[in-house]
Short mmCIF file of C-alpha atoms in Angstrom, two decimals:
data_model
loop_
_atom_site.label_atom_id
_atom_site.label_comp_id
_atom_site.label_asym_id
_atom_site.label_seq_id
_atom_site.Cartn_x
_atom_site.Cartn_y
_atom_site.Cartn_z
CA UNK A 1 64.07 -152.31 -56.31
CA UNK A 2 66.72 -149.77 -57.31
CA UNK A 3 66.26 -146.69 -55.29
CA UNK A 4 68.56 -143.44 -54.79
CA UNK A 5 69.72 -144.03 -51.24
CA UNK A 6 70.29 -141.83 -50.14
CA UNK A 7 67.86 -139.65 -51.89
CA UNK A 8 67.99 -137.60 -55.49
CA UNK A 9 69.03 -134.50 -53.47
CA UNK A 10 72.38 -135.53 -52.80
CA UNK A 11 72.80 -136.13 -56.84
CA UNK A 12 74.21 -132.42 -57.26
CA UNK A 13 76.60 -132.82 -54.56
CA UNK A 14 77.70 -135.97 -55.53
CA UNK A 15 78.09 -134.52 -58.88
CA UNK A 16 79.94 -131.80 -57.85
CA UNK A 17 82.47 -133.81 -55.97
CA UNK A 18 83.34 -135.70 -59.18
CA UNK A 19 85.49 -132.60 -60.07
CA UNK A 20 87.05 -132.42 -56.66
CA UNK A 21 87.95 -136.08 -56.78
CA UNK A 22 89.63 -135.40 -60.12
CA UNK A 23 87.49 -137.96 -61.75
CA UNK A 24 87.02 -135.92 -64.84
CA UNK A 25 90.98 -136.01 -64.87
CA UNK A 26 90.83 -139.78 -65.19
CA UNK A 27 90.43 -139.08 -69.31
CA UNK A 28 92.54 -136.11 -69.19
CA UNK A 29 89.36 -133.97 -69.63
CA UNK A 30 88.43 -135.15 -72.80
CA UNK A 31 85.27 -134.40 -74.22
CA UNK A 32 82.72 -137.14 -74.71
CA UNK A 33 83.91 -137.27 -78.19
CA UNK A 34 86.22 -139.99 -77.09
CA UNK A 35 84.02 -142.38 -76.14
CA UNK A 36 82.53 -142.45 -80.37
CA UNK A 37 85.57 -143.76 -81.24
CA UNK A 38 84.94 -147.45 -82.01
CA UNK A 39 85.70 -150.03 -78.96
CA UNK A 40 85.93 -153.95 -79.41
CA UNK A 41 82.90 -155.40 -77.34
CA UNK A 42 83.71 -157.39 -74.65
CA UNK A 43 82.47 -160.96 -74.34
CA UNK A 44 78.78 -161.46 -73.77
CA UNK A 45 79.28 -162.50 -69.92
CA UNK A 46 81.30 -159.36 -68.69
CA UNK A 47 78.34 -157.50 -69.44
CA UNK A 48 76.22 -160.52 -67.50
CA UNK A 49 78.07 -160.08 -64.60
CA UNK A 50 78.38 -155.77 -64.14
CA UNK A 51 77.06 -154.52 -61.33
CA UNK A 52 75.85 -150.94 -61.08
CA UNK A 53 77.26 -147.96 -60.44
CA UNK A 54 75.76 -144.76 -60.38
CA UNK A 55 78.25 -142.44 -62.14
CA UNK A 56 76.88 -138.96 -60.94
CA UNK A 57 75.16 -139.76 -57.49
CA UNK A 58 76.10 -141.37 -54.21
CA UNK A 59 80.14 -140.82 -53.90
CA UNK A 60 80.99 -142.76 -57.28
CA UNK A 61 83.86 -144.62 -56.67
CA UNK A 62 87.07 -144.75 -59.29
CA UNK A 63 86.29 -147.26 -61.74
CA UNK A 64 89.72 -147.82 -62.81
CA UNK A 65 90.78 -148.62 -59.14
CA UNK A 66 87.78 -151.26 -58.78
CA UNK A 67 88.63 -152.77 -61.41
CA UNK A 68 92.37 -153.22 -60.50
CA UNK A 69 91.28 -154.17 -56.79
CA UNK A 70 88.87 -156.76 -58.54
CA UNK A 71 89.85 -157.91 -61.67
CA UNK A 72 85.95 -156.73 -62.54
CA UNK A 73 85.84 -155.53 -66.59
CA UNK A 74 82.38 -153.47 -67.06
CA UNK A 75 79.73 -151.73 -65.07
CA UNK A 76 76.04 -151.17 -65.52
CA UNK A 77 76.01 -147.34 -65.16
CA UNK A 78 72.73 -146.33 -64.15
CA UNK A 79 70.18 -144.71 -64.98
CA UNK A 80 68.91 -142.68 -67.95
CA UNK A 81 65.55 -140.86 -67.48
CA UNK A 82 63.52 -138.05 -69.40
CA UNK A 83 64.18 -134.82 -68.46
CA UNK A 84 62.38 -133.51 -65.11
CA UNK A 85 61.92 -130.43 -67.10
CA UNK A 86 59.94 -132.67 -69.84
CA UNK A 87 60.88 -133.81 -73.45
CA UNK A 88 61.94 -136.42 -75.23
CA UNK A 89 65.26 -136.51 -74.64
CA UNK A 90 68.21 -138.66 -72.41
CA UNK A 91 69.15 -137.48 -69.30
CA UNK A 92 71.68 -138.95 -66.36
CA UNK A 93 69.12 -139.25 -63.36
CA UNK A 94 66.76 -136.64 -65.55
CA UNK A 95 69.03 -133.37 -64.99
CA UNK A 96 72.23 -133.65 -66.69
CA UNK A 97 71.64 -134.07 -71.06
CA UNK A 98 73.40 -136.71 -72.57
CA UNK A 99 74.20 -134.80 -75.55
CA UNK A 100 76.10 -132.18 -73.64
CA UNK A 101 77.97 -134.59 -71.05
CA UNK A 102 81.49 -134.79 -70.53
CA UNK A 103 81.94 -136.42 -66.79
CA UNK A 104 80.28 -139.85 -67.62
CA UNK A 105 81.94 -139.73 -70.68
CA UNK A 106 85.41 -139.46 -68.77
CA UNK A 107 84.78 -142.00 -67.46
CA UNK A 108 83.66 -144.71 -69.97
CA UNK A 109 86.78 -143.37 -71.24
CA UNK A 110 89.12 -144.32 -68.56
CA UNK A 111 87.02 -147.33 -67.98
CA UNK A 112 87.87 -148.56 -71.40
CA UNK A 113 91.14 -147.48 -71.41
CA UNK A 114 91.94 -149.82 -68.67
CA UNK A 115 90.39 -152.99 -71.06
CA UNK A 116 86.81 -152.49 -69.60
CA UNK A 117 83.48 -151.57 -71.10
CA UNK A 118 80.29 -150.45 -69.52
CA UNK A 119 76.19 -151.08 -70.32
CA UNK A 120 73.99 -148.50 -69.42
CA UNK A 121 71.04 -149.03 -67.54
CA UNK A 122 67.84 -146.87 -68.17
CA UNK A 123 64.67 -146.23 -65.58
CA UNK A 124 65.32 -147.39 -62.32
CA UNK A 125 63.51 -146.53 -59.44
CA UNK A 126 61.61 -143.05 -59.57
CA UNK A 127 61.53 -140.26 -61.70
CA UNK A 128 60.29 -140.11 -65.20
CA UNK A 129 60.68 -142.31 -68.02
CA UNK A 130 61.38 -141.87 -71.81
CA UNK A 131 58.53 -144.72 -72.35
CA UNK A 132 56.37 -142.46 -70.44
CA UNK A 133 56.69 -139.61 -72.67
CA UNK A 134 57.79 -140.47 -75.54
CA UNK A 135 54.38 -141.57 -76.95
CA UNK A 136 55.46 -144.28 -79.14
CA UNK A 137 58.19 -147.08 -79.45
CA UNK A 138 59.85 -145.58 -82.22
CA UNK A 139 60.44 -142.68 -80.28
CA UNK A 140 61.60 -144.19 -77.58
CA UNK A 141 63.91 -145.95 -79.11
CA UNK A 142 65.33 -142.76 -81.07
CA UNK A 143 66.29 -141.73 -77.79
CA UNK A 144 67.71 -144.32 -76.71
CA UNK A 145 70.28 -144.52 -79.98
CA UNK A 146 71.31 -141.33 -78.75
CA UNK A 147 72.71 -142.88 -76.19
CA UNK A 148 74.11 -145.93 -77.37
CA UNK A 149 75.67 -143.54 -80.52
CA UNK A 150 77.04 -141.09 -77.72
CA UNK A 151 79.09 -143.69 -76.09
CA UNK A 152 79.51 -146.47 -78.51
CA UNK A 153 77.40 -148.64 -75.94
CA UNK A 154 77.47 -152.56 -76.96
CA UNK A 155 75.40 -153.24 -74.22
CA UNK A 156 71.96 -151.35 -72.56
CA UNK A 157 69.86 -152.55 -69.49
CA UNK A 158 66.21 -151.74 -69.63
CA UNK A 159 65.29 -151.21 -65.85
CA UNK A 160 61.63 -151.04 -65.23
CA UNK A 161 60.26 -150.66 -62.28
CA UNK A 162 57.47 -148.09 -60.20
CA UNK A 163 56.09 -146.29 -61.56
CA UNK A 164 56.76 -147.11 -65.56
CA UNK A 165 55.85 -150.82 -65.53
CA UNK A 166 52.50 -149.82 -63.75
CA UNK A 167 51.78 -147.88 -67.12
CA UNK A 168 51.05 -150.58 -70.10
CA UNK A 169 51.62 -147.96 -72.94
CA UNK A 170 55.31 -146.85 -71.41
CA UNK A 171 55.86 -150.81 -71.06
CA UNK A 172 55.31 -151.15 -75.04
CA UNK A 173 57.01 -148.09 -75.52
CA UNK A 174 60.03 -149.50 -73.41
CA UNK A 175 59.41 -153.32 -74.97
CA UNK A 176 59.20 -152.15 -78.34
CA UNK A 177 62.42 -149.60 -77.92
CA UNK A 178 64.60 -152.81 -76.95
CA UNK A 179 62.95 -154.67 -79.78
CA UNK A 180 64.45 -151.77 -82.26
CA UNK A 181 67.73 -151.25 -80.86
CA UNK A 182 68.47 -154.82 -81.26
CA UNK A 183 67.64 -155.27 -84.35
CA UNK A 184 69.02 -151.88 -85.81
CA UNK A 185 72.44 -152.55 -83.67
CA UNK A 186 73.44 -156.19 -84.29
CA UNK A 187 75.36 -157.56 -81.47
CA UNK A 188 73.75 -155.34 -78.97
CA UNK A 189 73.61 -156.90 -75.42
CA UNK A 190 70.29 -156.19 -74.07
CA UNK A 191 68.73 -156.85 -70.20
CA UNK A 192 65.47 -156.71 -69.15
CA UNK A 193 65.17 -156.03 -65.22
CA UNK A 194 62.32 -155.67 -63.11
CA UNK A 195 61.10 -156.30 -59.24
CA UNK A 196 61.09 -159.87 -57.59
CA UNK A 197 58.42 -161.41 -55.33
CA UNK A 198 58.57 -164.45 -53.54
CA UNK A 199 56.24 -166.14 -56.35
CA UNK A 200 59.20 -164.73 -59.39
CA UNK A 201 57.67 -161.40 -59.98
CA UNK A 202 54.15 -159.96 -59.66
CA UNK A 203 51.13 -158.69 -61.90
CA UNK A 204 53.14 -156.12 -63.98
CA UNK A 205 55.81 -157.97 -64.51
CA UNK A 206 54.02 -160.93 -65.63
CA UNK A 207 52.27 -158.16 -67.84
CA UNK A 208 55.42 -156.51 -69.56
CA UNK A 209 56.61 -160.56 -70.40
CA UNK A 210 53.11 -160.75 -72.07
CA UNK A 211 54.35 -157.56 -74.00
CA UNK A 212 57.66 -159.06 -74.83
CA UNK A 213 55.64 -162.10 -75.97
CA UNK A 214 53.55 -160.35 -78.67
CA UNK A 215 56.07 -158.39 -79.67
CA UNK A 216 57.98 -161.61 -80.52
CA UNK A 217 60.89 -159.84 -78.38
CA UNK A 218 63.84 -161.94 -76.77
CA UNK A 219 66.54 -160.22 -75.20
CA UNK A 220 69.43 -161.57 -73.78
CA UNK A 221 67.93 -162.34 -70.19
CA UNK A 222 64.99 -161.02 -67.80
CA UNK A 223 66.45 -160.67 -64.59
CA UNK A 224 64.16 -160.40 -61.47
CA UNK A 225 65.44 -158.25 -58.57
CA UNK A 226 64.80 -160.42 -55.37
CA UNK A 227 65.02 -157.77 -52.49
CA UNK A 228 62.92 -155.11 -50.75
CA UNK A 229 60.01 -157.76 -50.93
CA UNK A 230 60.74 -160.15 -48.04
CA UNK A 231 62.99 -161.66 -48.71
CA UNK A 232 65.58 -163.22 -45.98
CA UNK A 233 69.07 -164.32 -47.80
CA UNK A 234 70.16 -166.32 -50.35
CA UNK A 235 67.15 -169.34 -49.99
CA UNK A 236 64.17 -167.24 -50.51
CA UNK A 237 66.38 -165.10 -53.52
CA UNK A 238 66.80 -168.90 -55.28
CA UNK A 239 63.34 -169.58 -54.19
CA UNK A 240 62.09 -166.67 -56.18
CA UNK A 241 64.46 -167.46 -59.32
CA UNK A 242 63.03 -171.08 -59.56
CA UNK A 243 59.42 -169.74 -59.23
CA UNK A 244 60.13 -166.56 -61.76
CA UNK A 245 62.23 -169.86 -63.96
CA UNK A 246 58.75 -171.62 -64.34
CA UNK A 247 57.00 -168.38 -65.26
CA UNK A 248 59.43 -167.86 -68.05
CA UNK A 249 58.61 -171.46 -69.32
CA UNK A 250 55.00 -171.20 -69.15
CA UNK A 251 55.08 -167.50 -70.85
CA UNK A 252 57.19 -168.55 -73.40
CA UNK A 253 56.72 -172.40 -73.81
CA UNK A 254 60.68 -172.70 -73.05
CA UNK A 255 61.89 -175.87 -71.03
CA UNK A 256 63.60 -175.26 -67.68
CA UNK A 257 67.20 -175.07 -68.59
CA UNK A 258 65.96 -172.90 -72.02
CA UNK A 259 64.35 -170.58 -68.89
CA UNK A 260 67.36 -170.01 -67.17
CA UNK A 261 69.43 -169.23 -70.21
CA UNK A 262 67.12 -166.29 -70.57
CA UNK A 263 67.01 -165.78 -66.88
CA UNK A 264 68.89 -162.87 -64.60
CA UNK A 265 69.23 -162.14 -61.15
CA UNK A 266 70.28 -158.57 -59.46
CA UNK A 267 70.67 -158.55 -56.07
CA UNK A 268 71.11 -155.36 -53.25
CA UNK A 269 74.53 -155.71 -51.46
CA UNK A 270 74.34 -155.61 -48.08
CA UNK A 271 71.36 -153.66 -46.21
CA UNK A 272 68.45 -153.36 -48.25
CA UNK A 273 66.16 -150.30 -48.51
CA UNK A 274 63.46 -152.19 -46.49
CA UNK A 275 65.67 -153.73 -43.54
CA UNK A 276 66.22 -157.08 -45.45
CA UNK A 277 70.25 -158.40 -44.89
CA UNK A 278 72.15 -160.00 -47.87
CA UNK A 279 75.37 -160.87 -46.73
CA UNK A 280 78.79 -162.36 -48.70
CA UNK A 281 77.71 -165.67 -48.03
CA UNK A 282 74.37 -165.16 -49.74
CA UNK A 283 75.75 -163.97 -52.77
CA UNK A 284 77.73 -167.28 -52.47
CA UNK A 285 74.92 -169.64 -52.34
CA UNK A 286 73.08 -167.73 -54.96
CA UNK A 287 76.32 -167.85 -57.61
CA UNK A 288 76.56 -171.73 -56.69
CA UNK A 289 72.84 -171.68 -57.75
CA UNK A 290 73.23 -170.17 -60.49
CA UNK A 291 76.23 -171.19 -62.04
CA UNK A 292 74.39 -175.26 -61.16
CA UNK A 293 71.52 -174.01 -63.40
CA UNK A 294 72.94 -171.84 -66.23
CA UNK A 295 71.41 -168.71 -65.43
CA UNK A 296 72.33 -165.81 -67.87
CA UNK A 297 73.06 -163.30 -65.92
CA UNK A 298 74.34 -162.12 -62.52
CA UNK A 299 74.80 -158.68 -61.16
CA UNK A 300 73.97 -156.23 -58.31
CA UNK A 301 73.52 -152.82 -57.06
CA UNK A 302 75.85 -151.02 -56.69
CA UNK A 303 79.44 -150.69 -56.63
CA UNK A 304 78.86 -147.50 -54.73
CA UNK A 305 77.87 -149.23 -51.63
CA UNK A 306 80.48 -151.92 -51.60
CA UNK A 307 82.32 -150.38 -49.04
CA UNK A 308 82.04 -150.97 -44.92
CA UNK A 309 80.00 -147.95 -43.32
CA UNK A 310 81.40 -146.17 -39.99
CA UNK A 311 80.05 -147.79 -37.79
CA UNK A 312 79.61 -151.08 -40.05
CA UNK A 313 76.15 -151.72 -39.51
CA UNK A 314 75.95 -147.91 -39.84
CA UNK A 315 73.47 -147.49 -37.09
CA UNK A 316 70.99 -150.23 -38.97
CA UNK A 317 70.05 -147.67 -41.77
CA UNK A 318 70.51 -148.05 -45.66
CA UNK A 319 72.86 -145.94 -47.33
CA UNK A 320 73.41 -145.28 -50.82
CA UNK A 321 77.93 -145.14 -49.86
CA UNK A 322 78.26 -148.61 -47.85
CA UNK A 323 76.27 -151.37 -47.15
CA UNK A 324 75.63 -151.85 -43.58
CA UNK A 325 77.36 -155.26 -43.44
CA UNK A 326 80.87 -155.74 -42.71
CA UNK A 327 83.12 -156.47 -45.48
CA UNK A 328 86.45 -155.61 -46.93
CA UNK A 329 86.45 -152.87 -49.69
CA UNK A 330 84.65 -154.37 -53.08
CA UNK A 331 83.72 -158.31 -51.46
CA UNK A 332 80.37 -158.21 -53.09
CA UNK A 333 81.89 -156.97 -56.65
CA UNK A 334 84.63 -160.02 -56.55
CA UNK A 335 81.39 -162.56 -57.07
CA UNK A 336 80.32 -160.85 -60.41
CA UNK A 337 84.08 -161.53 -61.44
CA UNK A 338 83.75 -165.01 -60.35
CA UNK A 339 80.40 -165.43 -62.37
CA UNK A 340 82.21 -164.09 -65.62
CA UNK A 341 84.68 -166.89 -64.96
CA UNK A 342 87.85 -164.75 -64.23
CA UNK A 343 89.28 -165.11 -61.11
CA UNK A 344 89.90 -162.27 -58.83
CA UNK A 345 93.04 -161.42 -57.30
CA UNK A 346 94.07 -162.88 -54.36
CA UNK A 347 92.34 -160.66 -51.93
CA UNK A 348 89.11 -162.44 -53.07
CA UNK A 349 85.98 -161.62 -51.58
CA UNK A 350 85.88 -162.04 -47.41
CA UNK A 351 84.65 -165.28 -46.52
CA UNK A 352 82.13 -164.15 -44.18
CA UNK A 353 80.36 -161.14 -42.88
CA UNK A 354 83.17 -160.31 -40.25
CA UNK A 355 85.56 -158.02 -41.68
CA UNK A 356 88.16 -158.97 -39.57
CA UNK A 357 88.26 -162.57 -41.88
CA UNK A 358 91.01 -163.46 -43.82
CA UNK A 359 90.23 -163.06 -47.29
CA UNK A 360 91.34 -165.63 -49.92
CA UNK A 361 92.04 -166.18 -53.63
CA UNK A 362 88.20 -166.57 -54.12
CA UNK A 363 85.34 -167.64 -51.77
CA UNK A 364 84.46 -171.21 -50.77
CA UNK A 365 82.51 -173.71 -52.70
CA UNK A 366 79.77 -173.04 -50.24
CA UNK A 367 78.72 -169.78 -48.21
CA UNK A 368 80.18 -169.76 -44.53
CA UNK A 369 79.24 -168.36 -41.25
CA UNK A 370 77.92 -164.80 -41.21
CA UNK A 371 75.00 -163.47 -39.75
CA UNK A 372 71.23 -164.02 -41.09
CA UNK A 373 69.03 -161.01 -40.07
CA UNK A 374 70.26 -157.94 -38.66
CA UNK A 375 74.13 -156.98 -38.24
CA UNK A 376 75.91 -156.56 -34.57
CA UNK A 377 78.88 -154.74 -33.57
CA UNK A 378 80.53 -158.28 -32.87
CA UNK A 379 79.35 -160.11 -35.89
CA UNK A 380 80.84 -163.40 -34.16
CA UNK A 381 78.32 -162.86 -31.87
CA UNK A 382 75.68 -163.03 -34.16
CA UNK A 383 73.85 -166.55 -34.70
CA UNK A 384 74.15 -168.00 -37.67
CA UNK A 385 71.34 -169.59 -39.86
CA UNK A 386 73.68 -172.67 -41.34
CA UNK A 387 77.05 -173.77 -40.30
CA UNK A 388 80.26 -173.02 -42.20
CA UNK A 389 81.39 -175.91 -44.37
CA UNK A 390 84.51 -176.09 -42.31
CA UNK A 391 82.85 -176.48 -39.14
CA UNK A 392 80.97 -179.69 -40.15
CA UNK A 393 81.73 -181.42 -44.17
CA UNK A 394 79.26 -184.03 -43.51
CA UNK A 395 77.19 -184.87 -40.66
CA UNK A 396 76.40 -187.93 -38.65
CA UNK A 397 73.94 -189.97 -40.14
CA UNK A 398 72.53 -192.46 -37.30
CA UNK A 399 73.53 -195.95 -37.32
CA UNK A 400 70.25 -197.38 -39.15
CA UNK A 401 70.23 -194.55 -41.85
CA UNK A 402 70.49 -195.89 -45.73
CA UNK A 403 70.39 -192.22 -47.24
CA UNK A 404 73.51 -190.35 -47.31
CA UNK A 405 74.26 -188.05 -44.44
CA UNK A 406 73.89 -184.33 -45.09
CA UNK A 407 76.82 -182.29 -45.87
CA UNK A 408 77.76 -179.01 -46.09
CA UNK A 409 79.28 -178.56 -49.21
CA UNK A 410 76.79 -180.24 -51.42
CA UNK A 411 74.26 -178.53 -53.45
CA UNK A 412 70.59 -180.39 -53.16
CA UNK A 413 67.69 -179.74 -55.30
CA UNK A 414 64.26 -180.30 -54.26
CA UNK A 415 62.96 -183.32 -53.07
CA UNK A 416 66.70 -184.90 -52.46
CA UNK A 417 67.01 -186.82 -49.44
CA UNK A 418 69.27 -186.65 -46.60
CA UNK A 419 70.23 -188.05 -43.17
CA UNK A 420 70.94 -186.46 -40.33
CA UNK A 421 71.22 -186.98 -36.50
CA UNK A 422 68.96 -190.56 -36.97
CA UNK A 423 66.14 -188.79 -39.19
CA UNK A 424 65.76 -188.67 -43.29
CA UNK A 425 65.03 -185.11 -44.43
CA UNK A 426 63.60 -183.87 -47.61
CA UNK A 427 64.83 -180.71 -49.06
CA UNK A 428 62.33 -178.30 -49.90
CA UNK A 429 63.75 -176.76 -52.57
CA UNK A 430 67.67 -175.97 -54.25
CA UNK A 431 69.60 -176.01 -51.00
CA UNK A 432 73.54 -175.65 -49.88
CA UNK A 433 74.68 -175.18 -46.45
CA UNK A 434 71.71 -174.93 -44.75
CA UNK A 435 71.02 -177.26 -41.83
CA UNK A 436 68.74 -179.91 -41.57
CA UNK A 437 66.16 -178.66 -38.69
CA UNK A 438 68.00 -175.06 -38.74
CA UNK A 439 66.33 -171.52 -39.35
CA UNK A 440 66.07 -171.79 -43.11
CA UNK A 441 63.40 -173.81 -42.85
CA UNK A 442 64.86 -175.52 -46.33
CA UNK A 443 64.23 -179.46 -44.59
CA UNK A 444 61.05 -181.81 -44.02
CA UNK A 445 61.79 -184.01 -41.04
CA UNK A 446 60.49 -187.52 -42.65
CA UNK A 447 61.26 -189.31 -39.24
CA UNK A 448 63.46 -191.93 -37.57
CA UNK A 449 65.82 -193.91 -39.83
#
């Protein structure tokens, strides 16, 4: 789930800093007035593929220079709350008013400036919601077009999570305010997100899809966040998306692949908030995943943290600046450019979790060797829960063995079969790269063949 890590106390220093760092210079301290002006939307999956950044808290890094480093084109910019001091109103992180900002408007400004656009994401983890206040979905959404008239948004991200989505009424509230804002702003990209369990998502998020559902709402996706649950790398993330994919079809009486057109996935760079490691090669496997089965969207938090800490594990804590994993500058962020279907520069994303890997043009067709639970100061040290493709394509079968022998760089749905070292397996469920008998767990041993 989105958190502030590190927590909402830092968001005044942060903010502060934004002066220091000249990032109000970026627009040549223009008023929010520039960001009115009417901007040509970008195409639908730029804003499928943005990842968060927090514009105000946790060291915000310059958009403009991600995007050069990346060849990324929009950012979720997160979040929008009510007021702590109460109201009706939009707020960045609930203290700074929307209708009196200048510093997130700088840089929207830049961003666009440099042929980028941003969404902007509202809720997120914590503080107070304009669904829980507002009292009804009309209102709700009247705040909301504050925002999207503020900025000239063509995109918004409704984020709901603890403890909004617990509340039914701020769920219709929030429901019914995406239901209005697409319809009174045609062409308006709109996201649903909310937590992931190992089963797709639990109770309340079953319940707001029931509100979506008798509202006779579609938005562009529902994306399930599949971290701080867990979860253990990229199989149990795809795991989760096929499991959330069925509860889409049964909610909505979609088939599969109609599922996964309306389906999302945001992942946590890196260290999660509750100890859980998602390293490049996850984000890897999951983009093969989802680019095999359509899914609509494809994003992850944040841009702030994609960044190597000091140490790189950073003493095995979370932080809201870095992600704990080694990495070159931006690795995660390159994926979301290579879900858009741009290609990144050639300093692609590293092609495992040692930063001392030679990056490439983009990453492999499968993930490759990088640790699978907790970082080390050595990460070559670290065991690894499949093999890199380059280490072995395709395995030995066994000399009696009529399936075909397991390889690497194939992509295996549930139920295909394999052989390997003399036995058949049977994949358990969408599998690449993970080793027949290994520590996924992703294989049945059938026997001798």
């Amino acid at each position: 789930m989105f958190r502030f890590t590190p927590s909402r106390a830092l968001a005044a220093i942060a903010a502060a800093g934004l002066v220091a760092t000249g990032l109000t210079a970026l627009a040549g301290g223009s008023a929010q007035a520039d960001t009115t002006a009417t901007t040509t939307a970008l195409s639908s999956n730029w804003y499928a593929a943005a990842p968060y950044l927090m514009p105000l808290d946790n060291n915000p890094p310059n958009p403009t220079a991600v995007m050069a480093a990346t060849g990324i084109k929009a950012f979720q910019l997160a979040f929008v709350l009510a007021p702590d001091s109460g109201g009706c109103t939009p707020t960045w992180g609930g203290t700074n008013p929307v209708s009196t900002d200048t510093t997130v408007a700088a840089m929207i400004s830049s961003i666009r400036a440099a042929g980028g656009d941003v969404s902007v994401s509202i809720g997120g983890y914590g503080g107070t919601k304009l669904g829980q206040v507002c009292g009804t979905p009309q209102a709700t959404a009247a705040a909301y077009q504050q925002v999207i008239t503020t900025y000239g948004l063509h995109a918004i991200d409704f984020d709901l999570e603890e403890p909004e989505y617990e509340n039914a009424t701020a769920v219709a509230n929030e429901i019914g305010a995406a239901q209005i804002l697409q319809q009174e702003d045609p062409g308006l990209y709109v996201s649903v997100t909310t937590p992931g369990t190992a089963a797709g998502t639990g109770w309340f998020g079953t319940q707001m899809l029931l509100q979506a559902k008798a509202d006779g709402f579609t938005p562009n996706n529902f994306s399930i966040m599949p971290f701080d649950g867990g979860f253990n790398g990229a199989a149990s993330q795809i795991s989760a998306l096929q499991a959330f994919n069925t509860i889409l079809m049964n909610t909505f009486g979609w088939t599969s692949a109609q599922a996964y057109a309306h389906e999302g996935v945001s992942m946590m760079n890196g260290r999660s908030d509750t100890g859980e490691y998602f390293y490049q090669s996850d984000f890897q496997t999951v983009l093969n995943f989802a680019e095999s089965v359509g899914l609509a969207r494809y994003t992850n938090w944040s841009v702030n943290r994609d960044q190597q800490c000091t140490p790189a594990d950073d003493n095995g804590q979370t932080s809201g600046t870095c992600s704990s994993v080694p990495q070159q500058p931006w690795d995660f962020t390159k994926y979301s450019v290579l879900f858009a279907g741009a290609t990144p520069p050639v300093t692609g994303p590293t092609a495992s979790a040692s930063a001392s890997a030679a990056p490439s043009s983009s990453p492999s067709t499968g993930p490759s060797t990088g640790p699978s639970s907790s970082p080390s100061s050595s990460p070559s040290s670290s065991a690894s829960a499949s093999p890199s493709p380059s280490a072995s394509a395709s395995a030995p079968a066994g000399g009696g063995c009529t399936a075909a022998a397991w390889s690497s760089t194939t992509a295996y749905t549930g139920g295909s079969v394999v052989s390997y070292n003399g036995s058949d397996w049977t994949a358990k469920w969408w599998t690449q790269n993970d080793l027949p008998g290994g520590q996924a767990g992703v294989w049945t041993k059938d026997g001798p063949c």
